[in-house]
Coordinates of C-alpha atoms in Angstrom, one line a residue:
Chain A
M1 CA -54.3 146.1 63.2
K2 CA -53.5 145.9 59.6
S3 CA -55.9 143.0 58.5
Q4 CA -58.8 145.4 59.5
L5 CA -57.5 148.4 57.5
S6 CA -58.3 148.5 53.8
E7 CA -55.3 148.8 51.3
V8 CA -56.5 152.2 50.4
K9 CA -56.6 153.4 54.0
C10 CA -53.1 152.0 54.7
A11 CA -51.9 153.8 51.6
V12 CA -53.3 157.2 52.7
L13 CA -52.2 156.8 56.4
T14 CA -48.7 155.9 55.0
A15 CA -48.8 159.1 53.0
A16 CA -49.8 161.1 55.9
S17 CA -47.1 159.5 57.9
I18 CA -44.5 160.4 55.2
A19 CA -45.8 164.0 55.3
L20 CA -45.4 163.9 59.2
C21 CA -41.9 163.0 58.9
I22 CA -41.2 166.4 57.3
V23 CA -43.7 168.5 59.2
L24 CA -42.9 167.3 62.7
P25 CA -39.0 167.8 62.5
M26 CA -39.7 171.5 61.7
A27 CA -41.6 172.1 65.1
F28 CA -38.1 171.1 66.6
H29 CA -36.0 172.9 64.1
A30 CA -36.1 176.3 66.3
I31 CA -34.1 174.1 69.0
P32 CA -30.5 173.6 68.5
N33 CA -29.5 169.9 67.9
A34 CA -33.2 168.9 68.7
G35 CA -33.3 166.7 65.7
N36 CA -30.3 164.4 67.3
I37 CA -31.7 164.6 70.7
F38 CA -35.5 164.1 70.3
L39 CA -35.5 162.2 66.9
P40 CA -38.9 163.5 65.6
M41 CA -38.8 161.9 62.3
H42 CA -38.7 158.2 64.1
I43 CA -42.2 158.5 65.6
P44 CA -44.4 158.7 62.5
V45 CA -42.2 155.8 60.8
L46 CA -42.8 153.7 64.0
L47 CA -46.5 154.6 64.1
C48 CA -46.8 153.7 60.4
G49 CA -45.3 150.3 60.9
L50 CA -47.3 149.6 63.9
V51 CA -50.8 150.6 62.1
C52 CA -50.2 149.7 58.7
G53 CA -47.9 146.8 58.4
W54 CA -44.3 146.3 57.5
Q55 CA -44.5 146.9 53.9
Y56 CA -45.9 150.4 54.5
G57 CA -43.6 151.0 57.3
L58 CA -40.7 150.2 54.9
L59 CA -42.0 152.7 52.3
C60 CA -42.4 155.5 55.1
G61 CA -39.1 154.5 56.6
I62 CA -37.3 155.2 53.2
A63 CA -39.3 157.8 51.7
G64 CA -39.7 159.9 54.9
P65 CA -36.0 161.0 55.4
V66 CA -35.3 161.0 51.6
L67 CA -38.4 163.3 51.0
S68 CA -37.4 165.6 53.9
A69 CA -33.8 165.6 52.7
V70 CA -35.0 166.8 49.2
L71 CA -37.5 169.3 50.3
T72 CA -36.0 170.8 53.4
G73 CA -32.5 170.0 53.2
M74 CA -32.6 167.9 56.6
P75 CA -31.3 165.4 57.4
P76 CA -28.0 166.5 55.5
A77 CA -26.8 164.1 52.7
A78 CA -24.0 162.7 54.9
V79 CA -26.5 161.6 57.5
L80 CA -29.1 160.4 55.2
P81 CA -28.2 156.8 54.2
G82 CA -27.6 155.7 57.7
M83 CA -30.8 157.4 58.8
A84 CA -33.0 155.9 56.0
A85 CA -31.5 152.5 56.9
E86 CA -32.5 152.7 60.4
T87 CA -35.9 154.1 59.9
A88 CA -36.6 151.4 57.3
V89 CA -35.8 148.7 59.7
F90 CA -38.0 150.5 62.3
G91 CA -40.8 150.4 60.0
I92 CA -40.2 146.6 58.9
V93 CA -39.7 145.4 62.5
T94 CA -42.7 147.1 64.1
G95 CA -44.9 146.0 61.4
I96 CA -43.6 142.2 61.6
M97 CA -43.7 142.3 65.4
M98 CA -47.3 143.5 65.7
K99 CA -48.3 140.9 63.3
M100 CA -46.4 138.2 65.5
I101 CA -47.1 139.4 68.9
H102 CA -50.4 138.8 70.5
T103 CA -50.4 139.2 74.4
K104 CA -54.0 140.1 74.5
R105 CA -53.1 143.5 75.9
L106 CA -52.3 146.6 73.6
L107 CA -49.5 148.0 75.8
P108 CA -47.2 145.0 75.9
D109 CA -47.7 144.5 72.2
L110 CA -46.9 147.9 71.5
Y111 CA -43.8 148.1 74.0
I112 CA -42.5 144.5 72.7
S113 CA -42.7 145.9 69.0
L114 CA -41.2 149.3 69.8
I115 CA -38.2 148.2 71.8
T116 CA -37.3 145.4 69.4
A117 CA -37.7 147.7 66.4
I118 CA -35.5 150.5 68.2
L119 CA -32.8 148.2 69.2
L120 CA -32.7 146.6 65.8
G121 CA -32.9 149.8 64.1
K122 CA -29.9 151.2 66.1
V123 CA -27.9 148.1 65.5
V124 CA -28.4 148.2 61.6
S125 CA -27.9 151.8 61.4
G126 CA -24.5 151.4 63.4
A127 CA -23.5 148.4 61.2
A128 CA -24.4 150.3 57.9
K129 CA -22.4 153.3 59.1
A130 CA -19.4 151.3 60.3
L131 CA -19.4 149.1 57.3
L132 CA -20.8 151.1 54.3
F133 CA -21.4 154.7 54.9
S134 CA -18.7 155.9 57.1
A135 CA -16.3 152.8 56.8
G136 CA -13.2 153.1 59.0
E137 CA -14.5 156.3 60.6
Y138 CA -17.3 155.2 62.7
S139 CA -16.3 153.6 66.2
M140 CA -18.3 151.7 68.8
A141 CA -18.2 154.7 71.1
A142 CA -19.6 156.9 68.5
W143 CA -22.5 154.6 68.2
V144 CA -23.3 154.3 71.7
S145 CA -23.0 158.1 72.0
A146 CA -25.3 158.9 69.0
S147 CA -27.7 156.3 69.6
F148 CA -28.3 156.2 73.4
V149 CA -26.5 159.0 75.1
T150 CA -27.3 161.9 73.0
A151 CA -30.7 160.5 72.0
W152 CA -32.0 159.2 75.4
P153 CA -34.7 162.0 75.6
G154 CA -35.9 161.0 72.1
L155 CA -36.0 157.3 73.1
L156 CA -38.1 158.2 76.1
L157 CA -40.2 160.4 73.9
Q158 CA -40.9 157.6 71.5
L159 CA -41.9 155.1 74.2
A160 CA -44.2 157.6 75.9
L161 CA -45.8 159.2 73.0
I162 CA -46.5 156.3 70.5
P163 CA -48.7 154.4 72.9
A164 CA -50.3 157.4 73.8
V165 CA -51.1 158.3 70.1
T166 CA -52.2 154.9 69.2
A167 CA -54.6 154.9 72.4
A168 CA -55.7 158.3 71.1
L169 CA -56.3 157.1 67.5
E170 CA -58.2 154.1 68.6
K171 CA -60.3 156.2 70.9
A172 CA -61.1 158.5 68.1
K173 CA -61.9 155.6 65.9
L174 CA -59.5 156.5 63.4
I175 CA -57.8 153.0 63.5
P176 CA -59.6 149.8 64.6
A177 CA -59.0 148.6 68.0
R178 CA -56.5 145.7 68.3
Y179 CA -58.4 144.2 71.0
P180 CA -62.1 145.6 70.9
N181 CA -63.3 143.8 74.1
Q182 CA -60.3 145.1 76.3
R183 CA -61.0 147.8 78.8
G184 CA -58.7 149.8 80.8
R185 CA -55.6 149.4 78.8
Chain B
M1 CA -44.0 176.4 60.6
G2 CA -45.4 178.4 57.8
N3 CA -47.7 177.0 55.2
D4 CA -45.3 177.8 52.4
I5 CA -42.6 175.3 53.4
M6 CA -41.9 173.9 50.0
G7 CA -43.8 176.1 47.7
Q8 CA -46.8 175.5 45.6
Y9 CA -47.8 175.0 41.7
I10 CA -47.9 178.2 39.8
A11 CA -49.8 177.9 36.7
G12 CA -47.9 178.9 33.7
D13 CA -46.9 178.4 30.0
S14 CA -43.1 178.3 30.3
V15 CA -40.9 175.5 28.9
F16 CA -40.5 174.0 32.5
H17 CA -44.4 173.8 32.7
K18 CA -44.5 172.0 29.1
M19 CA -41.6 169.3 30.2
R20 CA -42.7 166.1 31.3
G21 CA -42.8 165.3 35.0
S22 CA -40.4 162.4 34.8
T23 CA -38.0 164.6 32.9
K24 CA -38.1 167.3 35.6
L25 CA -37.6 164.6 38.2
I26 CA -34.5 163.4 36.5
C27 CA -33.1 166.7 36.1
F28 CA -33.8 167.4 39.8
F29 CA -31.9 164.5 40.8
L30 CA -29.0 165.4 38.7
I31 CA -28.9 168.7 40.0
L32 CA -29.3 167.5 43.5
T33 CA -26.3 165.4 43.0
A34 CA -24.4 168.4 41.6
V35 CA -25.5 170.4 44.9
I36 CA -24.1 167.8 47.1
L37 CA -20.8 167.5 45.2
T38 CA -20.3 171.3 45.2
D39 CA -17.7 172.7 47.8
S40 CA -16.1 175.4 45.7
A41 CA -16.9 179.1 45.1
A42 CA -16.7 178.3 41.3
G43 CA -19.3 175.6 41.8
F44 CA -21.6 177.6 43.9
F45 CA -21.5 180.4 41.2
L46 CA -22.3 177.8 38.5
L47 CA -25.4 176.5 40.7
F48 CA -26.4 180.3 41.0
M49 CA -26.4 180.8 37.4
T50 CA -28.4 177.5 36.8
A51 CA -30.9 178.3 39.5
A52 CA -31.4 181.9 38.2
G53 CA -31.8 180.7 34.7
S54 CA -34.2 178.0 35.6
A55 CA -36.2 180.5 37.6
I56 CA -36.3 182.9 34.6
L57 CA -37.3 179.9 32.3
A58 CA -39.9 178.8 34.7
G59 CA -41.4 182.3 35.0
I60 CA -41.0 182.2 38.8
G61 CA -39.2 185.4 40.0
L62 CA -35.9 184.2 41.9
R63 CA -36.6 187.1 44.4
N64 CA -40.1 185.4 45.3
I65 CA -38.3 182.0 46.0
G66 CA -35.6 184.0 47.9
K67 CA -38.0 185.6 50.2
S68 CA -39.7 182.5 51.2
I69 CA -36.4 180.8 51.7
A70 CA -35.1 183.8 53.8
R71 CA -37.8 182.9 56.4
L72 CA -35.9 180.0 57.4
K73 CA -33.0 182.4 58.4
L74 CA -32.9 181.3 62.1
F75 CA -32.4 177.6 60.8
F76 CA -29.6 178.5 58.5
I77 CA -27.9 180.7 61.3
T78 CA -28.1 177.8 63.7
I79 CA -26.7 175.3 61.3
F80 CA -24.0 177.8 60.3
L81 CA -23.1 178.5 64.0
M82 CA -23.0 174.8 64.9
N83 CA -20.6 174.0 62.0
L84 CA -18.6 177.2 62.8
F85 CA -18.0 176.5 66.5
F86 CA -17.9 172.5 66.5
F87 CA -16.6 171.3 63.2
S88 CA -12.7 171.4 63.9
S89 CA -10.4 172.3 66.5
E90 CA -7.3 172.5 64.2
Q91 CA -5.5 175.9 63.5
A92 CA -8.2 177.4 65.5
W93 CA -8.5 181.2 65.7
W94 CA -10.2 181.2 69.0
S95 CA -10.9 178.5 71.6
F96 CA -13.1 178.3 74.7
W97 CA -14.2 175.1 76.4
I98 CA -15.7 172.8 73.5
F99 CA -16.2 175.9 71.1
H100 CA -13.4 176.2 68.4
L101 CA -13.6 179.1 66.0
S102 CA -11.6 177.7 62.9
P103 CA -11.1 178.4 59.3
A104 CA -12.3 174.9 58.6
G105 CA -15.5 175.3 60.7
L106 CA -16.2 178.6 58.7
E107 CA -15.7 176.9 55.5
Q108 CA -17.9 174.0 56.4
G109 CA -20.6 176.2 57.8
T110 CA -20.7 178.3 54.8
V111 CA -20.8 175.2 52.3
V112 CA -23.5 173.4 54.4
V113 CA -25.7 176.5 54.4
M114 CA -25.0 177.3 50.7
R115 CA -26.1 173.5 49.9
V116 CA -29.3 173.6 51.8
V117 CA -30.1 177.0 50.1
F118 CA -29.8 175.7 46.5
L119 CA -31.5 172.5 47.5
L120 CA -34.6 174.6 48.5
L121 CA -34.2 176.7 45.3
F122 CA -34.4 173.9 43.1
S123 CA -37.0 172.0 44.8
R124 CA -39.2 175.2 44.9
I125 CA -38.7 175.6 41.0
L126 CA -39.7 171.8 40.6
I127 CA -42.8 172.2 42.7
G128 CA -43.6 175.5 41.1
T129 CA -43.9 174.3 37.6
T130 CA -45.1 170.6 38.2
T131 CA -48.7 169.7 39.3
P132 CA -49.1 166.8 41.7
A133 CA -50.7 164.8 38.9
E134 CA -47.5 165.3 36.9
L135 CA -45.3 164.6 39.7
T136 CA -47.1 161.3 40.5
G137 CA -47.0 160.3 36.9
G138 CA -43.3 161.1 36.6
L139 CA -42.7 159.0 39.8
E140 CA -44.7 156.2 38.5
I141 CA -42.5 156.1 35.4
L142 CA -39.2 156.3 37.2
L143 CA -40.3 153.7 39.7
S144 CA -41.5 151.3 36.9
P145 CA -38.3 149.0 37.0
L146 CA -39.3 148.2 40.4
G147 CA -42.2 146.4 39.0
V148 CA -40.0 143.6 38.1
F149 CA -39.8 142.7 41.9
G150 CA -43.5 142.8 42.3
I151 CA -43.8 146.2 43.8
S152 CA -46.8 148.3 43.0
T153 CA -45.2 151.3 41.4
G154 CA -48.6 152.9 40.9
E155 CA -49.6 152.7 44.5
T156 CA -46.0 153.8 45.5
A157 CA -46.3 156.9 43.3
M158 CA -49.8 157.7 44.5
I159 CA -48.5 157.3 48.3
L160 CA -45.6 159.7 47.3
S161 CA -47.8 162.2 45.7
V162 CA -50.4 162.3 48.4
A163 CA -47.6 162.8 51.0
V164 CA -46.2 165.8 49.0
Q165 CA -49.8 167.3 49.1
F166 CA -50.4 166.6 52.5
I167 CA -47.3 168.7 53.8
P168 CA -48.6 172.1 53.5
I169 CA -52.0 170.9 54.9
L170 CA -50.4 169.3 57.9
S171 CA -48.1 172.2 58.5
K172 CA -50.9 174.7 58.4
E173 CA -52.6 172.4 60.7
A174 CA -49.5 172.1 63.1
D175 CA -49.5 176.0 63.2
Q176 CA -53.1 176.4 64.1
I177 CA -52.6 173.7 66.8
R178 CA -49.6 175.7 68.0
K179 CA -51.7 179.0 68.1
A180 CA -54.5 177.3 69.9
Q181 CA -52.0 175.9 72.6
I182 CA -50.7 179.5 73.1
A183 CA -54.4 180.9 73.4
R184 CA -54.6 178.1 76.2
G185 CA -51.5 179.7 77.9
A186 CA -48.6 177.5 76.5
E187 CA -45.3 179.1 76.3
F188 CA -43.4 178.5 73.1
E189 CA -40.6 181.0 73.4
G190 CA -38.9 179.6 76.5
R191 CA -35.2 180.7 77.0
H192 CA -34.0 177.3 78.1
F193 CA -33.5 174.1 76.0
W194 CA -35.8 172.1 77.9
E195 CA -38.4 174.9 78.1
R196 CA -38.5 175.1 74.4
A197 CA -38.6 171.3 73.9
K198 CA -41.4 170.7 76.5
S199 CA -43.5 173.3 74.8
A200 CA -43.2 171.6 71.3
L201 CA -44.7 168.3 72.8
P202 CA -48.3 169.3 73.4
V203 CA -48.4 170.0 69.6
V204 CA -47.5 166.4 68.8
I205 CA -50.5 164.3 69.6
P206 CA -53.0 166.7 68.3
V207 CA -51.1 166.9 65.0
F208 CA -51.1 163.1 64.6
L209 CA -54.8 163.0 65.3
A210 CA -55.3 165.8 62.7
A211 CA -53.2 163.9 60.1
F212 CA -54.8 160.6 60.7
R213 CA -58.3 162.2 60.6
R214 CA -57.5 164.0 57.3
A215 CA -56.0 160.5 56.1
D216 CA -59.2 158.7 57.1
E217 CA -61.4 161.2 55.2
L218 CA -59.2 161.1 52.1
A219 CA -59.4 157.2 52.2
L220 CA -63.1 157.3 52.5
A221 CA -63.7 159.6 49.6
M222 CA -61.2 157.4 47.3
E223 CA -63.0 154.2 48.2
A224 CA -66.3 156.0 47.6
R225 CA -65.2 156.9 44.1
G226 CA -64.0 153.5 43.4
Y227 CA -60.3 153.6 43.9
R228 CA -58.9 150.2 43.9
K229 CA -55.0 149.2 44.4
E230 CA -55.0 147.4 41.0
K231 CA -56.5 150.6 39.3
A232 CA -53.3 152.6 40.7
Q233 CA -51.3 151.0 37.9
R234 CA -52.2 153.5 35.1
K235 CA -52.6 152.3 31.6
R236 CA -50.0 154.1 29.4
G237 CA -49.6 154.8 25.9
R238 CA -46.0 155.2 24.3
I239 CA -44.1 157.7 26.3
S240 CA -43.2 160.4 23.8
I241 CA -40.0 162.7 24.4
H242 CA -39.8 166.0 23.2
L243 CA -36.6 167.9 22.4
C244 CA -36.9 170.2 25.5
D245 CA -36.9 167.1 27.6
V246 CA -33.7 165.8 26.0
Q247 CA -32.1 169.5 26.3
A248 CA -33.1 169.6 29.9
I249 CA -31.6 166.2 31.0
V250 CA -28.3 167.0 28.9
L251 CA -27.9 170.3 30.6
S252 CA -28.5 168.9 34.1
G253 CA -26.1 166.1 33.4
A254 CA -23.5 168.9 32.3
V255 CA -23.9 170.9 35.5
C256 CA -23.7 167.5 37.5
M257 CA -20.3 166.8 35.5
S258 CA -18.9 170.0 35.7
Q259 CA -19.3 169.8 39.6
I260 CA -17.4 166.5 39.5
L261 CA -14.6 168.3 37.4
L262 CA -14.4 171.4 39.5

């Protein structure tokens, strides 16, 4: 998708995605612990990487959580480095995967990119916490619990919502179609 | 989701308004470090005095900032209660199932809420006295060392500045979408966790569409006015530093250092 988007448009879409990293979690703030369960900040980062490419995804992945922490206090400072590492990987991997994978169908491209990015992001975030940010205090059980047990609704939400949002954006001609001749995606 | 999440620029002629954007950003990051390091009553008193002094110097009423932050009271209560009941089970005053009311939990809850409140106070003072253009310029100067690695600092600063300007717009848009969904019969005030979570979902796709539509319009406008990536790198003359800039950085550094020592 990136090749058909101008650099100015990529830049502004990235800005909008960073803003969504702050606005979207606020919709969930009224629900206790919803941030950890529904992971609303991950959705704009993944989408930015998919649509604009890895450089913009990386910027969105770092700037989104940092700006949110500065302006709204969430995520808290203790969680911020691990989360920024995770979202940065999301942005990079989705961008690279979308450039590399061409199955001639949009949905497989999206799902392969998303699942790879989510898994790598969780692994990098876990490794960063275990080795750098919470060295000696972070266990495998804590990683599995935080990444997959607590957050399973958020993972399902990402896998259901991002292809739907991408299709809606293509339909509204806000992003160019990846496979213009493809019907019934 | 009000439209005043992070405040807006208030025109004025104060010392804060006259300071360089980059100076204010450096001071903000120093104060941010101080806020993160604070965990004692004396430290919070010092932060309060700093915030009050800054608000008076900036010509922004501390009461007005306080009122807008008070709108987030439900959020503060939630994070306070979560820390109060889940932080520690040691020396608990009262325990039931997974809930433990302990002195450590009370202390942690208070510290976390105070930190968030001060963070918001200082960010509002920054946004209230700095125009988006000044913020962009300040970011560009602070990011300029990254230019050594081939990163376009002008473009990065532009993206961050546009993102900051998008926040109140998208927040308002999300609020309108939420109200429209309520008019269509959606219920956002369910009593159970899943009811409330499900009610937030119909807002997500329209918010994305609205955000991308606004971004599309802005990109078109920028291209029509001849904006190019290469032009994002501004040509700057010598950076002049005034006495007030130096004083502000020294004072912010002193606040930060005192929090380390306290």
